Amino acid sequence: MRKFIERALAKLSKLDADQIHALMYDLAFEHERLNGVLDSLSDGIMVADVENNLIVFNKAAERLVPFTGTEGYDRPIWESITDNEISRFVEQTLETQESIRDREFALDRGGMTRLLAFTITPLVRNGQIQGTIIHVEDVSERRGREARLRRAESLASLTTLAAGVAHEIKNPLGSIGIHMQLIQKALSRIDAEEVDQIGGYVDVVNEEVERLNRIVVDFLFAVRPMDTKLEDRDLNGIVHDLLEFVRFELEEANIEIQEELAEDLPTLEIDEKYLKQALLNIVKNAISAMPAGGTLTASSRQQGDVVVLKITDTGLGMSDEVLNKIFEPYFTTKDFGSGIGLTMVYKVAKEHMGDISVVSQEGKGSSFSISFPVPQREQHLLNYEGGSNEV
């Protein structure tokens, strides 16, 4: 098409009115087709001219990026973007004429947190920069799949290791415990000054044996299937009860509670005991992440055939490195943490045939979203009383 236009422009002075009309019609048709191609893309495309003014954007960009659209044609593109962090990023990148690939930002749109990846490259024609292309991709699902795959691989490896390690450790510990009891009985029959001192040593050994036993139990818990009993329950009621249970502790930590629980949610199949334990682990982590106080928000909503429960804090947030490991067994950032708490949360979500995702940025808090499938209730057809049962 470009060569056709070049040839037509070269002969423009020799064209009559009908030929010019036909040429304009062809150009308009090609322009509409190009717009159709852009609007059919699932990724957002924005184009700025050499003065950084917005000149082209597609429907995906309008859907994904919080910006004012056509109102921004006569001003720099970053002034049209309403999210401050993204606006500053675009401004700095365009003014320094850098090329950036896959810079990710978390946006809360319609109660859902989405991850957007921005790629900014120069628009080059005939060896000269004619402007800038901004490519926006919603990578939420991809990052979720990658995270789920990493967690599944981690748990699979741990499961393979668990049986052998637990067997090799528990048997010697059991033997040690029995023989320590025999030693204590033998010491009780000896009348010597050193008995008390030796008894103290024995007590230390017993404590360490018990501690190792607890480690093995936690280790097995992290990999064994849970004995869940799913029953029809009200999710909002469970969440409200848990928040009431920890309300005093949250108030003591100067943390405000906000409940944004949607009404008329369907009844879900839930193991109340395990779910409360999982939510308690999330709340405990939120308290640790807000040492100077803050806000803890619990929200619920139905999205198609799933119900999403979100627990959000305004705490310290997590780095990408920590975020990628939080569900791994024995990974913890606390001085005295076991590293089992969030592994248990992940397992509870899976036992409910749901999923869990986390969005967090350092200094901006964290948001845990647990999805629950809405049970598909079996429908029974009723006999038509006015009809006949005979064929």
Coordinates of C-alpha atoms in Angstrom, one line a residue:
M1 CA 0.0 0.0 0.0
R2 CA 2.9 2.4 0.8
K3 CA 4.3 2.1 -2.7
F4 CA 0.8 2.6 -4.2
I5 CA 0.5 5.9 -2.2
E6 CA 3.9 7.0 -3.2
R7 CA 3.2 6.5 -6.9
A8 CA -0.2 8.2 -6.5
L9 CA 1.3 11.2 -4.9
A10 CA 3.9 11.5 -7.6
K11 CA 1.1 11.7 -10.2
L12 CA -1.3 13.7 -8.0
S13 CA -1.1 16.8 -10.3
K14 CA -2.2 14.7 -13.3
L15 CA -5.2 13.1 -11.6
D16 CA -8.7 14.3 -12.3
A17 CA -11.4 14.8 -9.7
D18 CA -12.8 11.3 -10.0
Q19 CA -9.4 9.7 -9.7
I20 CA -8.6 11.8 -6.6
H21 CA -12.0 10.8 -5.1
A22 CA -11.2 7.1 -5.7
L23 CA -7.7 7.6 -4.2
M24 CA -9.2 9.2 -1.1
Y25 CA -11.8 6.4 -0.8
D26 CA -9.0 3.8 -1.0
L27 CA -7.0 5.7 1.6
A28 CA -10.0 5.9 4.0
F29 CA -10.7 2.2 3.5
E30 CA -7.1 1.3 4.3
H31 CA -7.1 3.6 7.3
E32 CA -10.3 1.9 8.7
R33 CA -8.7 -1.5 8.1
L34 CA -5.6 -0.5 10.0
N35 CA -7.8 0.8 12.9
G36 CA -9.7 -2.5 12.8
V37 CA -6.4 -4.4 13.1
L38 CA -5.3 -2.3 16.1
D39 CA -8.6 -2.6 17.8
S40 CA -8.6 -6.3 17.4
L41 CA -5.4 -6.7 19.3
S42 CA -5.6 -7.9 22.9
D43 CA -2.6 -5.8 23.9
G44 CA -2.7 -2.0 24.2
I45 CA -0.9 0.2 21.7
M46 CA -0.3 3.9 22.1
V47 CA 1.7 6.0 19.7
A48 CA 3.2 9.4 20.5
D49 CA 4.7 11.9 18.0
V50 CA 8.2 13.4 18.3
E51 CA 6.8 16.0 20.7
N52 CA 5.4 13.1 22.9
N53 CA 1.8 14.0 22.1
L54 CA -0.6 11.1 21.9
I55 CA -1.6 10.5 18.2
V56 CA -2.9 6.8 18.1
F57 CA -4.3 4.4 20.7
N58 CA -6.4 1.2 20.3
K59 CA -9.4 -0.1 22.4
A60 CA -7.2 -2.4 24.4
A61 CA -5.1 0.6 25.6
E62 CA -8.3 2.4 26.5
R63 CA -9.4 -0.6 28.5
L64 CA -6.1 -1.3 30.3
V65 CA -4.5 2.0 30.9
P66 CA -6.1 4.7 33.1
F67 CA -5.9 7.7 30.8
T68 CA -8.2 10.4 29.5
G69 CA -8.2 9.2 25.8
T70 CA -8.9 11.7 23.1
E71 CA -8.6 14.6 25.5
G72 CA -4.9 14.1 25.5
Y73 CA -4.2 14.7 21.8
D74 CA -2.7 18.2 22.3
R75 CA -0.5 17.5 25.3
P76 CA 2.3 15.1 26.4
I77 CA 1.0 11.6 26.7
W78 CA 2.0 11.3 30.4
E79 CA -0.4 14.1 31.3
S80 CA -3.2 12.0 29.9
I81 CA -2.4 9.0 32.2
T82 CA -4.2 9.3 35.5
D83 CA -2.1 6.8 37.4
N84 CA 0.7 8.8 39.0
E85 CA 3.3 6.0 39.0
I86 CA 2.8 5.1 35.4
S87 CA 2.6 8.7 34.3
R88 CA 6.0 9.5 36.0
F89 CA 7.5 6.3 34.4
V90 CA 6.3 7.3 30.9
E91 CA 7.5 10.9 31.3
Q92 CA 11.0 9.9 32.5
T93 CA 11.4 7.3 29.8
L94 CA 10.3 9.5 26.9
E95 CA 12.3 12.5 28.1
T96 CA 15.5 10.4 28.4
Q97 CA 14.6 8.6 25.1
E98 CA 15.2 5.2 26.7
S99 CA 13.9 1.9 25.5
I100 CA 12.2 -0.1 28.2
R101 CA 11.0 -3.7 28.1
D102 CA 8.3 -5.3 30.3
R103 CA 8.3 -2.8 33.2
E104 CA 5.4 -4.1 35.4
F105 CA 2.8 -2.1 37.3
A106 CA 0.0 -3.4 39.6
L107 CA -3.3 -1.6 39.1
D108 CA -6.6 -2.1 41.0
R109 CA -9.3 -1.9 38.4
G110 CA -12.9 -2.7 39.3
G111 CA -11.9 -4.5 42.5
M112 CA -9.4 -6.7 40.7
T113 CA -5.6 -6.3 40.8
R114 CA -4.0 -6.6 37.4
L115 CA -0.4 -6.7 36.4
L116 CA 0.5 -4.6 33.3
A117 CA 3.8 -4.8 31.5
F118 CA 4.9 -1.7 29.6
T119 CA 7.3 -1.8 26.7
I120 CA 8.5 1.6 25.2
T121 CA 10.4 1.7 21.9
P122 CA 11.1 4.4 19.4
L123 CA 9.0 4.7 16.2
V124 CA 11.6 4.6 13.5
R125 CA 11.1 5.4 9.8
N126 CA 13.7 5.8 7.1
G127 CA 16.4 5.7 9.8
Q128 CA 14.9 8.6 11.8
I129 CA 12.9 8.6 15.0
Q130 CA 9.3 9.7 14.2
G131 CA 7.9 9.2 17.7
T132 CA 7.4 6.5 20.3
I133 CA 5.4 3.3 20.6
I134 CA 4.1 2.2 24.0
H135 CA 3.0 -1.5 24.2
V136 CA 0.9 -2.5 27.1
E137 CA 0.3 -6.2 28.0
D138 CA -1.9 -7.7 30.8
V139 CA 0.4 -10.3 32.2
S140 CA -1.7 -11.2 35.3
E141 CA -2.7 -14.6 34.1
R142 CA 0.8 -15.5 32.8
R143 CA 2.4 -14.5 36.1
G144 CA -0.3 -16.4 37.9
R145 CA 0.4 -19.6 35.9
E146 CA 4.2 -19.2 36.4
A147 CA 3.7 -18.8 40.1
R148 CA 1.4 -21.8 40.3
L149 CA 3.9 -23.9 38.3
R150 CA 6.7 -23.0 40.6
R151 CA 4.7 -23.8 43.7
A152 CA 3.6 -27.1 42.3
E153 CA 7.1 -28.1 41.4
S154 CA 8.4 -27.1 44.8
L155 CA 5.7 -29.1 46.6
A156 CA 6.2 -32.1 44.3
S157 CA 9.9 -32.2 45.0
L158 CA 9.3 -31.8 48.7
T159 CA 6.7 -34.6 48.7
T160 CA 9.2 -37.0 47.1
L161 CA 11.7 -36.1 49.7
A162 CA 9.3 -36.2 52.6
A163 CA 8.6 -39.9 53.0
G164 CA 12.3 -40.9 53.1
V165 CA 13.5 -38.1 55.3
A166 CA 10.6 -38.4 57.8
H167 CA 11.1 -42.2 58.1
E168 CA 14.9 -41.8 58.6
I169 CA 14.5 -39.1 61.3
K170 CA 11.4 -40.3 63.2
N171 CA 12.7 -43.8 63.9
P172 CA 16.0 -42.7 65.5
L173 CA 14.2 -40.0 67.4
G174 CA 11.7 -42.6 68.8
S175 CA 14.6 -44.8 69.8
I176 CA 16.4 -41.9 71.5
G177 CA 13.3 -40.9 73.4
I178 CA 12.8 -44.5 74.7
H179 CA 16.4 -44.7 75.9
M180 CA 16.2 -41.3 77.5
Q181 CA 13.3 -42.5 79.6
L182 CA 15.3 -45.6 80.6
I183 CA 18.2 -43.3 81.6
Q184 CA 15.8 -41.2 83.7
K185 CA 14.5 -44.2 85.5
A186 CA 18.0 -45.5 86.2
L187 CA 19.0 -42.1 87.6
S188 CA 16.1 -42.0 89.9
R189 CA 17.6 -45.1 91.7
I190 CA 21.0 -43.5 92.1
D191 CA 21.8 -41.5 95.2
A192 CA 24.6 -39.2 94.1
E193 CA 25.3 -35.4 94.0
E194 CA 25.8 -35.5 90.2
V195 CA 22.3 -36.9 89.6
D196 CA 20.6 -33.5 89.5
Q197 CA 23.2 -32.2 87.1
I198 CA 22.9 -35.2 84.8
G199 CA 19.1 -34.9 85.1
G200 CA 19.4 -31.4 83.7
Y201 CA 21.3 -32.6 80.8
V202 CA 18.7 -35.3 80.1
D203 CA 16.0 -32.7 80.2
V204 CA 17.8 -30.7 77.6
V205 CA 18.1 -33.7 75.3
N206 CA 14.4 -34.5 75.8
E207 CA 13.5 -30.9 74.8
E208 CA 15.6 -31.1 71.7
V209 CA 14.1 -34.5 70.8
E210 CA 10.6 -33.0 71.1
R211 CA 11.6 -30.0 69.0
L212 CA 12.9 -32.3 66.2
N213 CA 9.7 -34.2 66.4
R214 CA 7.7 -31.0 65.9
I215 CA 9.9 -30.2 62.9
V216 CA 9.2 -33.6 61.3
V217 CA 5.4 -33.2 62.0
D218 CA 5.4 -29.7 60.3
F219 CA 7.4 -31.1 57.5
L220 CA 4.9 -33.9 56.9
F221 CA 2.0 -31.4 57.2
A222 CA 3.5 -29.3 54.4
V223 CA 3.3 -32.2 51.9
R224 CA 0.5 -34.5 53.0
P225 CA -3.1 -34.1 51.7
M226 CA -5.4 -32.4 54.2
D227 CA -8.4 -34.2 55.6
T228 CA -10.8 -31.5 54.7
K229 CA -14.6 -31.8 55.1
L230 CA -16.3 -29.4 52.7
E231 CA -19.8 -28.3 53.8
D232 CA -22.2 -25.6 52.7
R233 CA -21.1 -22.4 54.5
D234 CA -21.5 -18.6 54.3
L235 CA -18.1 -17.2 53.4
N236 CA -18.9 -13.7 54.7
G237 CA -20.0 -15.1 58.0
I238 CA -16.7 -17.0 58.4
V239 CA -14.6 -13.9 57.5
H240 CA -16.6 -11.7 59.9
D241 CA -16.3 -14.2 62.7
L242 CA -12.5 -14.4 62.2
L243 CA -12.1 -10.6 62.2
E244 CA -14.1 -10.3 65.4
F245 CA -11.8 -13.0 66.9
V246 CA -8.7 -10.9 66.1
R247 CA -10.3 -7.4 66.5
F248 CA -8.7 -6.8 69.9
E249 CA -5.2 -7.7 68.7
L250 CA -5.7 -5.5 65.6
E251 CA -6.8 -2.6 67.6
E252 CA -3.9 -3.0 70.0
A253 CA -1.6 -2.8 66.9
N254 CA -3.4 0.4 65.8
I255 CA -4.8 -1.4 62.7
E256 CA -8.2 -0.3 61.4
I257 CA -10.5 -3.1 60.0
Q258 CA -12.6 -2.5 56.9
E259 CA -15.2 -5.1 55.7
E260 CA -16.4 -4.7 52.1
L261 CA -18.3 -8.0 51.9
A262 CA -20.7 -8.3 49.0
E263 CA -24.2 -9.2 49.7
D264 CA -26.1 -12.2 48.2
L265 CA -23.0 -14.3 47.7
P266 CA -23.8 -18.0 46.9
T267 CA -23.3 -20.6 49.5
L268 CA -19.9 -22.3 49.1
E269 CA -18.4 -25.7 50.0
I270 CA -15.9 -24.8 52.8
D271 CA -14.0 -26.5 55.6
E272 CA -14.6 -23.8 58.2
K273 CA -11.8 -24.9 60.5
Y274 CA -9.1 -25.0 57.9
L275 CA -10.2 -21.8 56.2
K276 CA -10.2 -19.8 59.4
Q277 CA -6.7 -21.1 60.2
A278 CA -5.6 -20.0 56.7
L279 CA -7.1 -16.6 57.1
L280 CA -5.6 -16.2 60.5
N281 CA -2.2 -16.9 59.1
I282 CA -2.7 -14.1 56.5
V283 CA -3.9 -11.7 59.2
K284 CA -1.0 -12.5 61.4
N285 CA 1.4 -11.7 58.5
A286 CA -0.5 -8.5 57.9
I287 CA 0.0 -7.4 61.5
S288 CA 3.7 -8.1 61.3
A289 CA 3.8 -6.1 58.0
M290 CA 2.2 -3.0 59.7
P291 CA 4.4 -2.3 62.8
A292 CA 3.2 1.3 62.9
G293 CA -0.4 0.5 62.3
G294 CA -2.5 0.8 59.1
T295 CA -5.6 -0.7 57.5
L296 CA -6.7 -4.3 57.0
T297 CA -9.4 -4.7 54.4
A298 CA -11.4 -7.8 53.8
S299 CA -13.6 -7.8 50.6
S300 CA -15.6 -10.4 48.8
R301 CA -17.3 -10.5 45.4
Q302 CA -18.7 -12.9 42.9
Q303 CA -16.9 -13.1 39.5
G304 CA -18.8 -15.4 37.1
D305 CA -18.5 -18.9 38.5
V306 CA -16.0 -18.0 41.3
V307 CA -16.2 -16.0 44.5
V308 CA -13.0 -14.0 45.3
L309 CA -12.0 -13.1 48.8
K310 CA -9.3 -10.5 49.1
I311 CA -7.3 -9.6 52.2
T312 CA -5.4 -6.3 51.8
D313 CA -3.0 -4.5 54.1
T314 CA -1.2 -1.2 53.9
G315 CA 2.0 -2.5 55.3
L316 CA 5.6 -2.8 54.2
G317 CA 5.0 -4.9 51.1
M318 CA 7.3 -7.4 49.6
S319 CA 10.1 -7.4 47.0
D320 CA 9.7 -9.5 43.8
E321 CA 12.3 -12.0 45.2
V322 CA 10.3 -12.6 48.4
L323 CA 7.0 -12.6 46.5
N324 CA 8.2 -15.5 44.3
K325 CA 9.0 -17.6 47.4
I326 CA 6.4 -16.9 50.0
F327 CA 4.4 -20.2 49.5
E328 CA 7.5 -22.4 49.6
P329 CA 7.8 -24.5 52.7
Y330 CA 10.2 -23.2 55.3
F331 CA 10.7 -19.9 53.6
T332 CA 10.3 -17.0 56.0
T333 CA 11.5 -13.5 56.5
K334 CA 10.7 -13.5 60.3
D335 CA 13.4 -14.2 62.9
F336 CA 11.3 -16.8 64.6
G337 CA 9.0 -17.9 61.8
S338 CA 8.4 -21.6 60.9
G339 CA 7.9 -20.9 57.2
I340 CA 4.8 -23.2 57.2
G341 CA 2.1 -20.6 57.6
L342 CA 1.7 -19.5 54.0
T343 CA 2.3 -23.0 52.7
M344 CA -0.7 -24.0 54.7
V345 CA -2.7 -21.2 53.2
Y346 CA -1.8 -22.3 49.7
K347 CA -2.8 -25.9 50.5
V348 CA -6.1 -24.8 52.0
A349 CA -6.9 -22.9 48.8
K350 CA -6.1 -25.9 46.7
E351 CA -8.1 -28.3 48.9
H352 CA -11.1 -26.0 48.3
M353 CA -10.5 -26.5 44.5
G354 CA -9.7 -22.8 44.4
D355 CA -6.6 -20.7 43.8
I356 CA -4.6 -18.0 45.6
S357 CA -2.7 -15.0 44.2
V358 CA -0.7 -12.3 45.8
V359 CA 0.1 -8.7 44.6
S360 CA 2.6 -6.7 46.6
Q361 CA 5.0 -3.8 46.2
E362 CA 7.5 -2.6 48.7
G363 CA 6.1 0.3 50.7
K364 CA 2.6 -0.2 49.3
G365 CA 1.2 -3.2 51.1
S366 CA 0.1 -6.7 50.0
S367 CA -3.1 -8.2 48.7
F368 CA -4.0 -11.9 49.0
S369 CA -6.8 -13.1 46.8
I370 CA -8.4 -16.5 47.3
S371 CA -10.9 -17.8 44.7
F372 CA -13.6 -20.4 45.5
P373 CA -15.6 -22.2 42.8
V374 CA -19.3 -21.7 43.0
P375 CA -20.9 -25.1 43.4
Q376 CA -22.9 -26.2 40.4
R377 CA -26.1 -27.4 42.0
E378 CA -27.7 -30.4 40.3
Q379 CA -31.1 -29.5 38.8
H380 CA -34.0 -31.9 38.8
L381 CA -36.8 -31.7 36.3
L382 CA -40.3 -31.8 37.8
N383 CA -43.0 -33.9 36.3
Y384 CA -45.7 -31.9 34.5
E385 CA -48.8 -32.6 36.5
G386 CA -51.2 -31.9 33.6
G387 CA -49.4 -34.3 31.3
S388 CA -49.3 -38.1 31.0
N389 CA -46.5 -40.3 32.2
E390 CA -47.3 -42.9 29.5
V391 CA -45.6 -43.0 26.2

